[in-house]
mmCIF file of C-alpha atoms in Angstrom:
data_model
loop_
_atom_site.group_PDB
_atom_site.id
_atom_site.type_symbol
_atom_site.label_atom_id
_atom_site.label_comp_id
_atom_site.label_asym_id
_atom_site.label_seq_id
_atom_site.Cartn_x
_atom_site.Cartn_y
_atom_site.Cartn_z
ATOM 1 C CA MET A 1 127.898 122.909 126.560
ATOM 2 C CA GLU A 2 125.569 123.214 123.556
ATOM 3 C CA THR A 3 122.081 124.550 123.857
ATOM 4 C CA LEU A 4 119.848 123.995 120.757
ATOM 5 C CA GLU A 5 116.365 125.089 119.947
ATOM 6 C CA LEU A 6 114.735 123.782 116.873
ATOM 7 C CA PRO A 7 113.124 125.848 113.996
ATOM 8 C CA SER A 8 109.566 126.106 113.347
ATOM 9 C CA LYS A 9 108.709 123.467 110.500
ATOM 10 C CA LEU A 10 109.507 121.100 113.012
ATOM 11 C CA ARG A 11 107.616 122.154 116.191
ATOM 12 C CA ARG A 12 104.743 123.483 113.752
ATOM 13 C CA THR A 13 101.647 120.688 113.791
ATOM 14 C CA PRO A 14 98.285 121.444 112.079
ATOM 15 C CA ASN A 15 95.151 120.087 114.434
ATOM 16 C CA LEU A 16 95.123 119.630 118.252
ATOM 17 C CA PRO A 17 96.149 117.104 119.710
ATOM 18 C CA TYR A 18 99.223 117.564 117.217
ATOM 19 C CA LYS A 19 100.788 115.155 115.602
ATOM 20 C CA ALA A 20 103.024 113.573 117.442
ATOM 21 C CA ILE A 21 107.009 113.811 117.274
ATOM 22 C CA THR A 22 109.142 110.549 116.521
ATOM 23 C CA LEU A 23 112.475 110.446 118.160
ATOM 24 C CA MET A 24 114.708 107.926 117.648
ATOM 25 C CA PRO A 25 118.185 108.749 120.012
ATOM 26 C CA ILE A 26 121.071 106.902 117.689
ATOM 27 C CA GLY A 27 124.461 105.588 118.821
ATOM 28 C CA ASP A 28 127.780 103.849 119.734
ATOM 29 C CA VAL A 29 127.700 101.542 116.328
ATOM 30 C CA GLN A 30 131.397 101.989 115.931
ATOM 31 C CA LEU A 31 131.706 101.450 111.680
ATOM 32 C CA GLY A 32 135.029 99.638 110.446
ATOM 33 C CA ALA A 33 135.746 97.611 113.397
ATOM 34 C CA GLU A 34 134.442 93.945 113.939
ATOM 35 C CA GLY A 35 131.390 93.702 115.801
ATOM 36 C CA ALA A 36 129.308 96.529 114.093
ATOM 37 C CA ASP A 37 125.807 95.466 113.385
ATOM 38 C CA LEU A 38 125.146 97.097 110.320
ATOM 39 C CA ASP A 39 122.118 94.909 108.958
ATOM 40 C CA ARG A 40 120.340 95.849 112.635
ATOM 41 C CA LEU A 41 121.413 99.466 112.322
ATOM 42 C CA LYS A 42 119.773 99.624 108.456
ATOM 43 C CA ARG A 43 116.834 98.051 109.698
ATOM 44 C CA HIS A 44 115.834 100.303 112.653
ATOM 45 C CA ILE A 45 116.880 103.203 110.259
ATOM 46 C CA ASP A 46 114.109 102.311 107.763
ATOM 47 C CA TYR A 47 111.564 101.640 110.840
ATOM 48 C CA GLY A 48 112.269 105.045 111.369
ATOM 49 C CA LEU A 49 111.820 106.937 107.848
ATOM 50 C CA GLU A 50 108.557 104.779 107.693
ATOM 51 C CA HIS A 51 106.890 106.361 110.959
ATOM 52 C CA ASN A 52 108.834 109.872 109.958
ATOM 53 C CA ALA A 53 110.813 110.227 112.736
ATOM 54 C CA TYR A 54 113.962 112.824 114.085
ATOM 55 C CA PHE A 55 116.874 111.018 114.902
ATOM 56 C CA LEU A 56 119.823 112.275 117.182
ATOM 57 C CA GLY A 57 122.783 110.825 117.396
ATOM 58 C CA MET A 58 124.624 109.713 120.508
ATOM 59 C CA GLY A 59 128.313 109.017 119.074
ATOM 60 C CA ASP A 60 131.089 106.431 118.406
ATOM 61 C CA TYR A 61 129.477 106.668 114.720
ATOM 62 C CA VAL A 62 132.716 105.317 113.534
ATOM 63 C CA ASP A 63 135.678 103.062 115.047
ATOM 64 C CA VAL A 64 138.860 104.353 113.391
ATOM 65 C CA ALA A 65 140.303 105.957 116.837
ATOM 66 C CA SER A 66 139.644 106.251 120.232
ATOM 67 C CA PRO A 67 141.463 109.051 122.555
ATOM 68 C CA SER A 68 144.331 106.932 123.538
ATOM 69 C CA ASN A 69 145.020 106.237 120.257
ATOM 70 C CA ARG A 70 144.819 109.694 118.820
ATOM 71 C CA ALA A 71 147.537 110.908 121.153
ATOM 72 C CA LYS A 72 149.460 108.362 119.841
ATOM 73 C CA ILE A 73 148.998 109.027 116.038
ATOM 74 C CA ARG A 74 149.566 112.675 117.320
ATOM 75 C CA ALA A 75 153.081 112.379 119.374
ATOM 76 C CA ALA A 76 154.150 109.498 116.595
ATOM 77 C CA GLY A 77 155.268 112.324 113.919
ATOM 78 C CA LEU A 78 154.531 109.849 111.226
ATOM 79 C CA TYR A 79 155.189 110.492 107.537
ATOM 80 C CA ASP A 80 152.987 112.315 105.178
ATOM 81 C CA SER A 81 152.029 108.622 103.262
ATOM 82 C CA VAL A 82 151.070 107.166 106.572
ATOM 83 C CA MET A 83 149.015 109.771 107.488
ATOM 84 C CA GLU A 84 147.353 110.019 104.141
ATOM 85 C CA ALA A 85 146.558 106.385 104.462
ATOM 86 C CA LEU A 86 144.632 107.197 108.004
ATOM 87 C CA GLU A 87 142.848 110.024 106.581
ATOM 88 C CA ALA A 88 141.141 107.678 102.900
ATOM 89 C CA ALA A 89 140.292 104.789 106.072
ATOM 90 C CA ALA A 90 138.630 107.281 107.995
ATOM 91 C CA GLU A 91 136.701 108.678 105.078
ATOM 92 C CA LYS A 92 135.853 105.172 104.024
ATOM 93 C CA ALA A 93 134.348 104.413 107.324
ATOM 94 C CA ILE A 94 132.395 107.617 107.528
ATOM 95 C CA GLY A 95 131.622 106.675 103.969
ATOM 96 C CA GLU A 96 129.694 103.304 104.999
ATOM 97 C CA PHE A 97 128.139 104.778 108.382
ATOM 98 C CA LEU A 98 126.430 107.201 105.269
ATOM 99 C CA GLU A 99 125.373 104.758 103.636
ATOM 100 C CA ALA A 100 123.735 102.771 105.708
ATOM 101 C CA VAL A 101 121.604 105.781 106.827
ATOM 102 C CA LYS A 102 121.261 106.978 103.658
ATOM 103 C CA GLY A 103 117.686 109.177 103.740
ATOM 104 C CA THR A 104 117.893 110.518 107.114
ATOM 105 C CA GLU A 105 119.710 113.564 105.813
ATOM 106 C CA GLY A 106 117.545 116.952 107.101
ATOM 107 C CA ARG A 107 116.019 114.895 109.918
ATOM 108 C CA TRP A 108 119.004 114.893 112.537
ATOM 109 C CA LEU A 109 118.816 117.452 115.823
ATOM 110 C CA GLY A 110 122.554 116.969 115.879
ATOM 111 C CA ILE A 111 124.847 114.556 116.516
ATOM 112 C CA LEU A 112 127.342 114.262 119.315
ATOM 113 C CA GLU A 113 130.684 113.831 120.035
ATOM 114 C CA GLY A 114 131.552 109.927 121.050
ATOM 115 C CA HIS A 115 134.671 108.461 122.036
ATOM 116 C CA HIS A 116 135.664 106.967 118.587
ATOM 117 C CA PHE A 117 136.304 109.434 115.556
ATOM 118 C CA TYR A 118 139.086 110.898 113.706
ATOM 119 C CA ASP A 119 141.309 114.292 113.764
ATOM 120 C CA PHE A 120 141.703 115.221 110.169
ATOM 121 C CA ALA A 121 144.818 117.487 109.333
ATOM 122 C CA ASP A 122 142.081 120.288 108.257
ATOM 123 C CA GLY A 123 141.051 120.821 111.923
ATOM 124 C CA THR A 124 137.398 119.050 111.054
ATOM 125 C CA THR A 125 136.592 115.547 112.913
ATOM 126 C CA SER A 126 134.694 112.392 111.462
ATOM 127 C CA ASP A 127 131.762 113.726 113.499
ATOM 128 C CA THR A 128 132.023 117.349 112.396
ATOM 129 C CA ARG A 129 132.062 116.036 108.967
ATOM 130 C CA ILE A 130 128.953 113.296 109.668
ATOM 131 C CA ALA A 131 127.243 116.288 110.862
ATOM 132 C CA LEU A 132 127.491 118.476 107.512
ATOM 133 C CA ALA A 133 126.641 115.251 105.530
ATOM 134 C CA LEU A 134 123.508 114.654 107.238
ATOM 135 C CA SER A 135 122.145 118.483 106.732
ATOM 136 C CA THR A 136 120.707 119.685 104.106
ATOM 137 C CA PRO A 137 119.808 123.711 103.053
ATOM 138 C CA GLN A 138 116.616 123.553 105.189
ATOM 139 C CA PHE A 139 117.448 121.706 107.943
ATOM 140 C CA THR A 140 120.957 121.560 109.369
ATOM 141 C CA CYS A 141 122.142 118.732 111.487
ATOM 142 C CA HIS A 142 124.446 120.840 114.575
ATOM 143 C CA HIS A 143 127.065 119.164 116.325
ATOM 144 C CA LEU A 144 126.466 119.387 119.728
ATOM 145 C CA GLY A 145 129.567 118.453 120.688
ATOM 146 C CA THR A 146 130.384 116.675 124.336
ATOM 147 C CA SER A 147 127.305 117.326 125.517
ATOM 148 C CA ALA A 148 123.838 119.476 124.667
ATOM 149 C CA LEU A 149 120.668 120.735 125.737
ATOM 150 C CA VAL A 150 118.020 120.813 123.199
ATOM 151 C CA ARG A 151 114.703 122.242 122.981
ATOM 152 C CA ILE A 152 111.841 120.819 121.051
ATOM 153 C CA PRO A 153 108.903 123.630 121.042
ATOM 154 C CA PHE A 154 105.689 123.437 119.984
ATOM 155 C CA VAL A 155 103.165 126.344 118.898
ATOM 156 C CA ARG A 156 100.259 127.152 118.690
ATOM 157 C CA GLY A 157 98.617 130.323 117.966
ATOM 158 C CA GLY A 158 101.572 131.924 116.372
ATOM 159 C CA ARG A 159 103.725 131.303 120.060
ATOM 160 C CA THR A 160 105.072 128.632 121.876
ATOM 161 C CA ALA A 161 102.720 127.017 123.544
ATOM 162 C CA CYS A 162 104.479 124.235 125.044
ATOM 163 C CA SER A 163 107.655 122.336 124.704
ATOM 164 C CA THR A 164 110.337 119.083 125.581
ATOM 165 C CA THR A 165 113.940 120.155 126.786
ATOM 166 C CA ILE A 166 116.357 117.019 126.248
ATOM 167 C CA TRP A 167 119.477 116.487 127.759
ATOM 168 C CA CYS A 168 122.160 114.677 126.361
ATOM 169 C CA HIS A 169 125.771 113.087 126.905
ATOM 170 C CA HIS A 170 128.095 110.182 125.189
ATOM 171 C CA GLY A 171 128.844 108.905 128.398
ATOM 172 C CA GLN A 172 131.888 108.035 130.897
ATOM 173 C CA GLY A 173 133.319 105.354 132.797
ATOM 174 C CA GLY A 174 132.180 102.097 133.495
ATOM 175 C CA GLY A 175 128.973 100.828 134.560
ATOM 176 C CA GLN A 176 127.885 97.433 133.704
ATOM 177 C CA THR A 177 125.110 96.591 135.937
ATOM 178 C CA THR A 178 121.613 98.962 134.780
ATOM 179 C CA GLY A 179 121.776 100.481 138.543
ATOM 180 C CA ALA A 180 124.880 102.076 138.042
ATOM 181 C CA ILE A 181 124.419 103.191 135.060
ATOM 182 C CA LEU A 182 120.615 104.800 136.111
ATOM 183 C CA ASN A 183 122.738 106.270 138.451
ATOM 184 C CA LYS A 184 124.732 108.219 136.458
ATOM 185 C CA LEU A 185 121.419 109.491 134.750
ATOM 186 C CA GLU A 186 119.630 110.061 138.054
ATOM 187 C CA ARG A 187 122.299 112.810 139.560
ATOM 188 C CA GLN A 188 121.549 114.831 135.989
ATOM 189 C CA VAL A 189 118.381 115.290 136.824
ATOM 190 C CA GLY A 190 119.400 117.774 139.826
ATOM 191 C CA ASN A 191 122.052 119.611 137.471
ATOM 192 C CA PHE A 192 120.239 120.149 134.540
ATOM 193 C CA GLU A 193 115.883 120.768 134.047
ATOM 194 C CA ALA A 194 114.993 118.489 131.224
ATOM 195 C CA ASP A 195 112.217 116.117 130.089
ATOM 196 C CA ILE A 196 114.344 113.549 128.073
ATOM 197 C CA TYR A 197 117.635 112.164 129.978
ATOM 198 C CA LEU A 198 119.833 110.648 127.074
ATOM 199 C CA MET A 199 123.457 108.941 127.710
ATOM 200 C CA GLY A 200 125.231 106.548 124.959
ATOM 201 C CA HIS A 201 128.648 104.687 125.548
ATOM 202 C CA TYR A 202 126.962 101.769 127.390
ATOM 203 C CA THR A 203 125.511 99.489 124.524
ATOM 204 C CA LYS A 204 122.753 99.028 126.764
ATOM 205 C CA GLU A 205 118.862 100.112 126.294
ATOM 206 C CA VAL A 206 117.790 100.440 129.745
ATOM 207 C CA SER A 207 115.016 103.683 130.755
ATOM 208 C CA GLU A 208 113.458 104.469 134.180
ATOM 209 C CA ARG A 209 110.490 106.724 134.201
ATOM 210 C CA LYS A 210 109.952 109.121 136.941
ATOM 211 C CA SER A 211 107.059 111.501 138.017
ATOM 212 C CA ARG A 212 107.433 115.490 138.342
ATOM 213 C CA ILE A 213 104.718 117.959 139.754
ATOM 214 C CA SER A 214 104.958 121.607 138.949
ATOM 215 C CA LEU A 215 103.116 124.526 139.732
ATOM 216 C CA SER A 216 100.859 126.386 136.535
ATOM 217 C CA ARG A 217 101.163 129.642 135.586
ATOM 218 C CA GLY A 218 98.195 132.119 135.728
ATOM 219 C CA PRO A 219 95.748 133.556 138.149
ATOM 220 C CA ASP A 220 94.278 129.785 139.299
ATOM 221 C CA PRO A 221 97.282 127.942 139.657
ATOM 222 C CA HIS A 222 97.077 123.788 139.307
ATOM 223 C CA LEU A 223 99.233 121.306 140.149
ATOM 224 C CA ILE A 224 100.969 119.589 137.002
ATOM 225 C CA HIS A 225 102.068 115.991 136.791
ATOM 226 C CA LYS A 226 104.851 115.160 134.309
ATOM 227 C CA THR A 227 106.487 112.188 133.394
ATOM 228 C CA ILE A 228 110.472 112.068 132.539
ATOM 229 C CA TYR A 229 112.508 109.685 131.232
ATOM 230 C CA LEU A 230 116.189 108.608 131.813
ATOM 231 C CA ALA A 231 117.631 106.764 129.117
ATOM 232 C CA SER A 232 120.670 104.921 127.671
ATOM 233 C CA THR A 233 120.413 104.799 124.614
ATOM 234 C CA GLY A 234 121.631 101.227 123.582
ATOM 235 C CA GLY A 235 123.539 100.344 120.518
ATOM 236 C CA PHE A 236 124.582 98.471 117.059
ATOM 237 C CA HIS A 237 128.010 96.752 118.298
ATOM 238 C CA ARG A 238 128.231 93.508 119.077
ATOM 239 C CA GLY A 239 130.621 92.601 122.194
ATOM 240 C CA TYR A 240 130.682 88.010 121.264
ATOM 241 C CA LEU A 241 131.548 87.105 117.710
ATOM 242 C CA HIS A 242 131.195 83.880 117.423
ATOM 243 C CA LYS A 243 134.485 82.083 116.569
ATOM 244 C CA ASN A 244 136.075 85.210 116.600
ATOM 245 C CA ARG A 245 139.702 85.151 115.407
ATOM 246 C CA THR A 246 143.407 87.378 116.092
ATOM 247 C CA GLY A 247 145.159 86.096 113.138
ATOM 248 C CA LEU A 248 144.854 82.513 113.437
ATOM 249 C CA VAL A 249 144.182 82.745 116.805
ATOM 250 C CA PRO A 250 141.059 82.176 118.869
ATOM 251 C CA ARG A 251 140.232 85.276 120.298
ATOM 252 C CA GLY A 252 137.547 87.519 121.805
ATOM 253 C CA SER A 253 136.751 91.126 122.097
ATOM 254 C CA TYR A 254 137.455 93.297 124.811
ATOM 255 C CA VAL A 255 133.834 93.010 126.033
ATOM 256 C CA GLU A 256 134.899 89.285 125.973
ATOM 257 C CA GLN A 257 138.535 89.413 127.043
ATOM 258 C CA GLY A 258 137.101 92.135 130.272
ATOM 259 C CA MET A 259 133.893 89.745 130.531
ATOM 260 C CA PHE A 260 131.768 92.990 129.943
ATOM 261 C CA SER A 261 127.956 91.770 129.750
ATOM 262 C CA PRO A 262 126.512 91.086 126.123
ATOM 263 C CA ALA A 263 125.486 94.477 124.074
ATOM 264 C CA THR A 264 122.172 95.544 124.167
ATOM 265 C CA LEU A 265 121.154 95.948 119.946
ATOM 266 C CA GLY A 266 118.436 98.617 118.926
ATOM 267 C CA GLY A 267 118.069 101.886 120.881
ATOM 268 C CA PRO A 268 115.115 104.069 122.871
ATOM 269 C CA VAL A 269 112.143 104.943 119.988
ATOM 270 C CA PHE A 270 110.339 108.353 121.957
ATOM 271 C CA GLN A 271 107.035 109.729 121.146
ATOM 272 C CA LEU A 272 106.268 113.557 121.509
ATOM 273 C CA ARG A 273 102.643 114.795 121.654
ATOM 274 C CA PRO A 274 101.528 117.977 122.039
ATOM 275 C CA VAL A 275 98.185 117.967 124.161
ATOM 276 C CA HIS A 276 95.887 120.900 124.643
ATOM 277 C CA THR A 277 92.960 120.772 127.514
ATOM 278 C CA ASN A 278 91.357 124.002 128.649
ATOM 279 C CA LYS A 279 93.762 124.575 131.540
ATOM 280 C CA THR A 280 97.268 124.147 129.919
ATOM 281 C CA ASP A 281 99.623 122.772 126.880
ATOM 282 C CA TYR A 282 101.947 119.976 127.521
ATOM 283 C CA VAL A 283 103.531 117.230 125.968
ATOM 284 C CA ALA A 284 102.662 113.945 126.314
ATOM 285 C CA ILE A 285 105.972 111.988 126.626
ATOM 286 C CA THR A 286 105.910 108.003 125.563
ATOM 287 C CA LYS A 287 108.811 105.467 125.149
ATOM 288 C CA ILE A 288 108.502 102.457 122.486
ATOM 289 C CA ASP A 289 110.194 99.384 123.035
ATOM 290 C CA GLY A 290 114.297 99.888 121.221
ATOM 291 C CA ASP A 291 114.954 96.247 119.409
ATOM 292 C CA LEU A 292 112.845 97.081 116.412
ATOM 293 C CA SER A 293 114.907 95.450 114.324
ATOM 294 C CA PRO A 294 115.173 91.532 115.392
#
C-alpha cells in the first residue's frame, strides 16, 4: 500500500476561508478498446482545467492487456518481432490517452494501477509511463500501485491546520448493484481512517455521504461533526454500442453478453475547502454531480 502527503505548493492558500481545491478522480477509460468515449473524457478534462482541478487516476487508462492476457503473453514465448509489435500498440494507446488529457501535466496527485495495463520488456508498465509523462519538474505524478492513502494538508500560520485523507483502490470483483458497490466501500471505513473513500472498476458513479463524530483537542474539548464520502468513480467506456459487429456478425461487448448494467459515464468531482473558526480548523467536503460533460 502506498502513502502520500502532498507538497505545500498545493496546500498553501492565501486567505481564510481558504480557496477550495477541486479534486477529480478519473479512471476506467480503457482507451484502445471499442467503446472508449474519448470525446466525453476530453470534455470532462476541459471542465477540470477550467476549474483549476487536481486529478487522481483510478486505473484502466488503456485497454492493451488484461491480467489473463498478460499471463498468456508471458507464457507464449513469442518472437521478438511480435513482442515489439505489441509494445508499439501499447505505446500508441498510451499516446492517445496522453493526448486526451493534454494540459493536465503537473496536476495529478497520482495514478492507481488497474487491471488493464501493459508490461514492457524494460520493466516499466503502461501505467508507470503515463505517470512519468504526467509529471513536471515542479509536481510529480506518483504511481500509487494497488491502493493508497493520500493526505492533502492545508497550512495556516506555518503549520498544518487541517487535512483531508483519501483512501483509493481500483476495485476488484463483481458488483452490479449500487448496494453491492457501496457495501465494499463501507467495509473499508472500518479498516482505514479517511475522509473520502474512492473505488473504480465498476464504471458506476454512485456515492454515499456519512457522518462521523470526534472530539477536538485542547483543554476545552467539543464535538466535531465530519462528513465523509464513499464513491465509485464512474468511467468513460460504454458497455452497449449501436449495431456493434465482430467481423460481419452482430455481437455485443462482454457487458452486453453478460447482461450487465450500462456504464455510468463521467466521474465525481469534489471540492475541498479548508475553514478556520475560533475553535478549530476543518476541511468542508462537497461532492458535485459527476456528469459534467453530457
